Amino acid sequence: MKPRISRELLPLTRDNYSTLLIDLRPESFGNVLYLPYVRKQVFGKHPNYGWGNVGYVAPSFTDFIRELGTEAELKSRYPHRVA
């Protein structure tokens, strides 16, 4: 069985760990969300793998990118994480 997420979410990364998602549901379309881990269980069918594990990031992809800042800003904000 392959890792699965809700069909209402579009993943922005292709690894089997954490992922950013774009919400495709009509009431929250375009929101950027975060899933800290992708599991092999079916999303929403396992008690510890569903909407309760998804975090809100930004109201749109444009807002998400805008908040990232420049490389210099990121280096000053997170000096120990950016090489």
mmCIF file of C-alpha atoms in Angstrom:
data_model
loop_
_atom_site.group_PDB
_atom_site.id
_atom_site.type_symbol
_atom_site.label_atom_id
_atom_site.label_comp_id
_atom_site.label_asym_id
_atom_site.label_seq_id
_atom_site.Cartn_x
_atom_site.Cartn_y
_atom_site.Cartn_z
ATOM 1 C CA MET A 1 0.000 0.000 0.000
ATOM 2 C CA LYS A 2 1.358 3.442 -0.910
ATOM 3 C CA PRO A 3 1.243 6.468 1.411
ATOM 4 C CA ARG A 4 -2.103 8.208 1.150
ATOM 5 C CA ILE A 5 -3.645 11.574 1.864
ATOM 6 C CA SER A 6 -7.138 12.897 1.323
ATOM 7 C CA ARG A 7 -8.163 13.429 -2.312
ATOM 8 C CA GLU A 8 -9.197 16.904 -1.172
ATOM 9 C CA LEU A 9 -5.533 17.841 -0.658
ATOM 10 C CA LEU A 10 -2.885 18.424 -3.312
ATOM 11 C CA PRO A 11 0.631 17.593 -2.059
ATOM 12 C CA LEU A 12 3.429 19.996 -2.958
ATOM 13 C CA THR A 13 6.235 17.532 -2.167
ATOM 14 C CA ARG A 14 6.795 13.947 -3.168
ATOM 15 C CA ASP A 15 8.623 12.436 -0.213
ATOM 16 C CA ASN A 16 7.157 10.065 2.351
ATOM 17 C CA TYR A 17 7.768 12.361 5.286
ATOM 18 C CA SER A 18 6.263 15.799 5.903
ATOM 19 C CA THR A 19 4.485 17.658 3.135
ATOM 20 C CA LEU A 20 2.866 20.963 2.301
ATOM 21 C CA LEU A 21 -0.624 20.669 0.838
ATOM 22 C CA ILE A 22 -3.034 22.866 -1.090
ATOM 23 C CA ASP A 23 -6.609 22.503 0.122
ATOM 24 C CA LEU A 24 -9.038 21.700 -2.709
ATOM 25 C CA ARG A 25 -12.232 21.716 -0.628
ATOM 26 C CA PRO A 26 -14.674 24.423 -1.807
ATOM 27 C CA GLU A 27 -15.020 26.083 1.613
ATOM 28 C CA SER A 28 -11.243 26.424 2.098
ATOM 29 C CA PHE A 29 -9.942 26.220 -1.466
ATOM 30 C CA GLY A 30 -6.346 27.374 -1.881
ATOM 31 C CA ASN A 31 -5.307 27.284 1.782
ATOM 32 C CA VAL A 32 -1.792 25.974 2.310
ATOM 33 C CA LEU A 33 -1.667 23.245 4.951
ATOM 34 C CA TYR A 34 1.073 21.135 6.529
ATOM 35 C CA LEU A 35 1.090 17.426 7.277
ATOM 36 C CA PRO A 36 4.060 16.538 9.531
ATOM 37 C CA TYR A 37 4.201 12.961 8.264
ATOM 38 C CA VAL A 38 2.730 10.901 5.452
ATOM 39 C CA ARG A 39 1.693 7.426 6.552
ATOM 40 C CA LYS A 40 0.805 4.285 4.698
ATOM 41 C CA GLN A 41 -2.606 4.235 6.368
ATOM 42 C CA VAL A 42 -5.607 5.594 4.533
ATOM 43 C CA PHE A 43 -6.119 9.237 5.524
ATOM 44 C CA GLY A 44 -9.057 9.630 7.892
ATOM 45 C CA LYS A 45 -9.423 5.887 8.501
ATOM 46 C CA HIS A 46 -6.793 5.607 11.241
ATOM 47 C CA PRO A 47 -7.365 7.243 14.664
ATOM 48 C CA ASN A 48 -4.012 9.074 14.558
ATOM 49 C CA TYR A 49 -3.974 9.987 10.871
ATOM 50 C CA GLY A 50 -6.591 12.449 9.687
ATOM 51 C CA TRP A 51 -7.636 16.093 9.685
ATOM 52 C CA GLY A 52 -6.488 16.494 13.296
ATOM 53 C CA ASN A 53 -2.904 16.038 12.088
ATOM 54 C CA VAL A 54 -3.077 18.759 9.424
ATOM 55 C CA GLY A 55 -1.849 22.230 10.330
ATOM 56 C CA TYR A 56 -2.795 25.568 8.788
ATOM 57 C CA VAL A 57 0.032 27.517 7.122
ATOM 58 C CA ALA A 58 -1.410 30.309 4.950
ATOM 59 C CA PRO A 59 -4.613 31.372 3.177
ATOM 60 C CA SER A 60 -2.993 30.998 -0.272
ATOM 61 C CA PHE A 61 0.191 29.856 -1.970
ATOM 62 C CA THR A 62 0.980 33.490 -2.821
ATOM 63 C CA ASP A 63 0.780 34.446 0.866
ATOM 64 C CA PHE A 64 2.913 31.445 1.787
ATOM 65 C CA ILE A 65 5.660 32.470 -0.678
ATOM 66 C CA ARG A 66 5.456 36.119 0.383
ATOM 67 C CA GLU A 67 6.028 35.151 4.032
ATOM 68 C CA LEU A 68 9.129 33.105 3.239
ATOM 69 C CA GLY A 69 11.199 36.239 2.673
ATOM 70 C CA THR A 70 14.516 36.585 0.884
ATOM 71 C CA GLU A 71 17.471 34.271 1.374
ATOM 72 C CA ALA A 72 19.201 36.930 3.501
ATOM 73 C CA GLU A 73 16.098 37.292 5.704
ATOM 74 C CA LEU A 74 15.868 33.519 6.154
ATOM 75 C CA LYS A 75 19.554 33.283 7.082
ATOM 76 C CA SER A 76 19.169 35.989 9.703
ATOM 77 C CA ARG A 77 15.940 34.448 11.062
ATOM 78 C CA TYR A 78 17.290 30.869 11.146
ATOM 79 C CA PRO A 79 21.107 31.155 11.226
ATOM 80 C CA HIS A 80 21.679 27.602 12.451
ATOM 81 C CA ARG A 81 19.406 25.999 9.819
ATOM 82 C CA VAL A 82 20.383 27.734 6.567
ATOM 83 C CA ALA A 83 23.787 26.954 5.103
#
